[in-house]
Amino acid sequence: MTSDWTPLDWKKKPIMQDVVYEDQDHVDRVLNKLQRLPPMVSPVEIENLKAQLKDAALGNSFLLQGGDCAELFDYCSQDPIEAKLKVLLQMSLVLTWGARTPVVRIARMAGQYAKPRSSPMEMYEGTEIHSFRGDNVNGFDPKDRKPDPERLLGAYFHSATTLNYVRTLLASGFADLHQPSQWNLSHVRSENVKREYETIVSQLSDSLDFMRTIGADKNGVPSALNSVDFYVSHESLLLDYETSMTRLMSSPNNNEKKWYNVGTHFLWIGDRTRQPDGAHIEYIRGIENPIGIKVGPTTVPEQLVALLNTVNPTKEIGKVTLITRFGADKVEKFLPQHIEAVRKSGHIPVWVCDPMHGNTKTASGNLKTRHFVDIIQELSQTFRIHKENDKCIGGSMDLRDADLSSNYQTHCDPRLNYEQSLDVAFLIAKYYENERKHKDLPTL
C-alpha cells in the first residue's frame, strides 16, 4: 500500500458495475451506520491467511475455495451453513489424506451477496426492470427490483450471523478428526462416493488410534486434529460497502497502522471490474487483505503483469491469488502464456483453477449448467500445464438434463452439487497420491 492511499481514492476513477440509488441521502445514512459497526474479522486472521497463502504459492500447501456464486439472505440458516461447512471440510479431509499436504480453506460465504451483470436492466413481460444484482442490492422477485440501500445493512448482519455460527461450529468440535464419521453421507446417493469416503475415514481412525496409543494424540488438548482454520471471501463489487468495512488498524506483524477490510478475509476482482485504471483496482490495491484476480481468455498477459505490479508492487508472496477460468476448450491456448508472463515478471502468486465459469452450457428448458467432464478436463489440463511449466452434468449421480428442473435452485450460475464436489476432491487426491507413489505425471 502506498502511504498516501485512502479508501475513498477509487471515487476519482471510472467505475463499472456501480449501483444507482434514487435517494443518495438514504445511502449516506446507511453507510454512516456501517462505518460504526464492529469488524467481522481481525487483522490477525487476515495476516494468518496471507501467511498460509504464501505457503500455497510456494507449493507447500493446497488452496481450496468453494461456495455459492451468489448467496441469498435466506441461506443464513442452520442447515445451509452446516451443509456448506461440511462439504468443504470433507473435501479438505480427502485432499489432505490423498495429497499429504495442508489445505487452506476459503469459503465463498458470509458476504457473497452481490452479482455482476452484463446489463443493469432487463425485460420482463414487456416491461424494462432492474436486473437482479444480488440480495444486498435488490430482490429476485421482479416486483422487488428497485435498489434498496437498506439491503447493505442486511448484508452486514447476515454476514456477521453466518460467520458467527461458523465460528461456533468450529469451536464446538464440528471439524474434529476424532469423529469424522459424524460428517455423515446420508444424503449422498452414490455408493462409490460413500465407499471411498468411508475407506478414508476408516484409515484415518486407525491412524488416530495408533497416535493415541503411543501418546502422540491426547484427547482434550487443542490441536490441528480437532479444529481447523477456516476463512471467508467474497467479490469486491459494491465499493461503497467495502469502503465502509475498511478500517485503519494495527498490523500484528509490526504494529504499524494499515488499512484492512474487516468485512471478510479475502476479496477478489472479477472479469468485469479488473480495468487497470478502474475504481475496483484502485480500491483493492490499498488494502492489506490477500486478494484474488480472475484471469480468462480476454486477459492479455502483459496487462496481467501490469495489474500485478499495481496491486502488489513489492511482490509480496501470498498477497495475490490468480483465479483462472478459461474453459476446457481454451485452457491449453491461454494458460501457458499467462504462466510464462507472470514467471518472467518475478511475481509468485497462488494459482487457482475455477473450472466453472468457462464451461457454461445450455441444457433443455434453457437452463444454465456445466458438464462434469468439462470441469474435470479443465482441472486436468490446468494441473498438467502447471506441472510442465513450473450444478453440473455427470459425476457420481450420473445427473442428466432431465434431472435439472427438479434440482435447479440457483439464482446465479450453477455450482457443483455435493456429490460432484467430493468427486473432484477424490480425483485430485488420487492425482497427488499417484504422484507420490510413482513420481511421474498421472492424469486426473
PDB file of C-alpha atoms in Angstrom, residues 1-7 248 257-260 285-288 310-314 316 319:
ATOM      1  CA  MET A   1       0.000   0.000   0.000  1.00  0.00           C
ATOM      2  CA  THR A   2       1.248   3.462  -0.818  1.00  0.00           C
ATOM      3  CA  SER A   3       1.374   5.843   2.130  1.00  0.00           C
ATOM      4  CA  ASP A   4      -0.938   8.388   0.514  1.00  0.00           C
ATOM      5  CA  TRP A   5      -3.697   5.905  -0.398  1.00  0.00           C
ATOM      6  CA  THR A   6      -7.142   6.294   1.172  1.00  0.00           C
ATOM      7  CA  PRO A   7     -10.222   4.048   0.949  1.00  0.00           C
ATOM      8  CA  LEU A 248      -7.131   1.765   9.815  1.00  0.00           C
ATOM      9  CA  LYS A 257      -1.368   1.354  11.193  1.00  0.00           C
ATOM     10  CA  LYS A 258      -2.618  -0.193   7.945  1.00  0.00           C
ATOM     11  CA  TRP A 259      -5.871  -0.370   6.011  1.00  0.00           C
ATOM     12  CA  TYR A 260      -7.736  -3.662   6.415  1.00  0.00           C
ATOM     13  CA  ARG A 285      -4.543  -2.137  -4.278  1.00  0.00           C
ATOM     14  CA  GLY A 286      -4.612  -0.283  -0.975  1.00  0.00           C
ATOM     15  CA  ILE A 287      -5.894  -2.881   1.465  1.00  0.00           C
ATOM     16  CA  GLU A 288      -3.729  -5.365   3.364  1.00  0.00           C
ATOM     17  CA  THR A 310      -0.221  -2.189  -9.444  1.00  0.00           C
ATOM     18  CA  VAL A 311      -1.840  -4.272  -6.703  1.00  0.00           C
ATOM     19  CA  ASN A 312       1.377  -5.835  -5.399  1.00  0.00           C
ATOM     20  CA  PRO A 313       4.332  -3.558  -6.196  1.00  0.00           C
ATOM     21  CA  THR A 314       6.525  -5.163  -3.502  1.00  0.00           C
ATOM     22  CA  GLU A 316       4.766  -9.911  -1.520  1.00  0.00           C
ATOM     23  CA  LYS A 319      -0.771 -11.310  -1.354  1.00  0.00           C
TER      24      LYS A 319
END
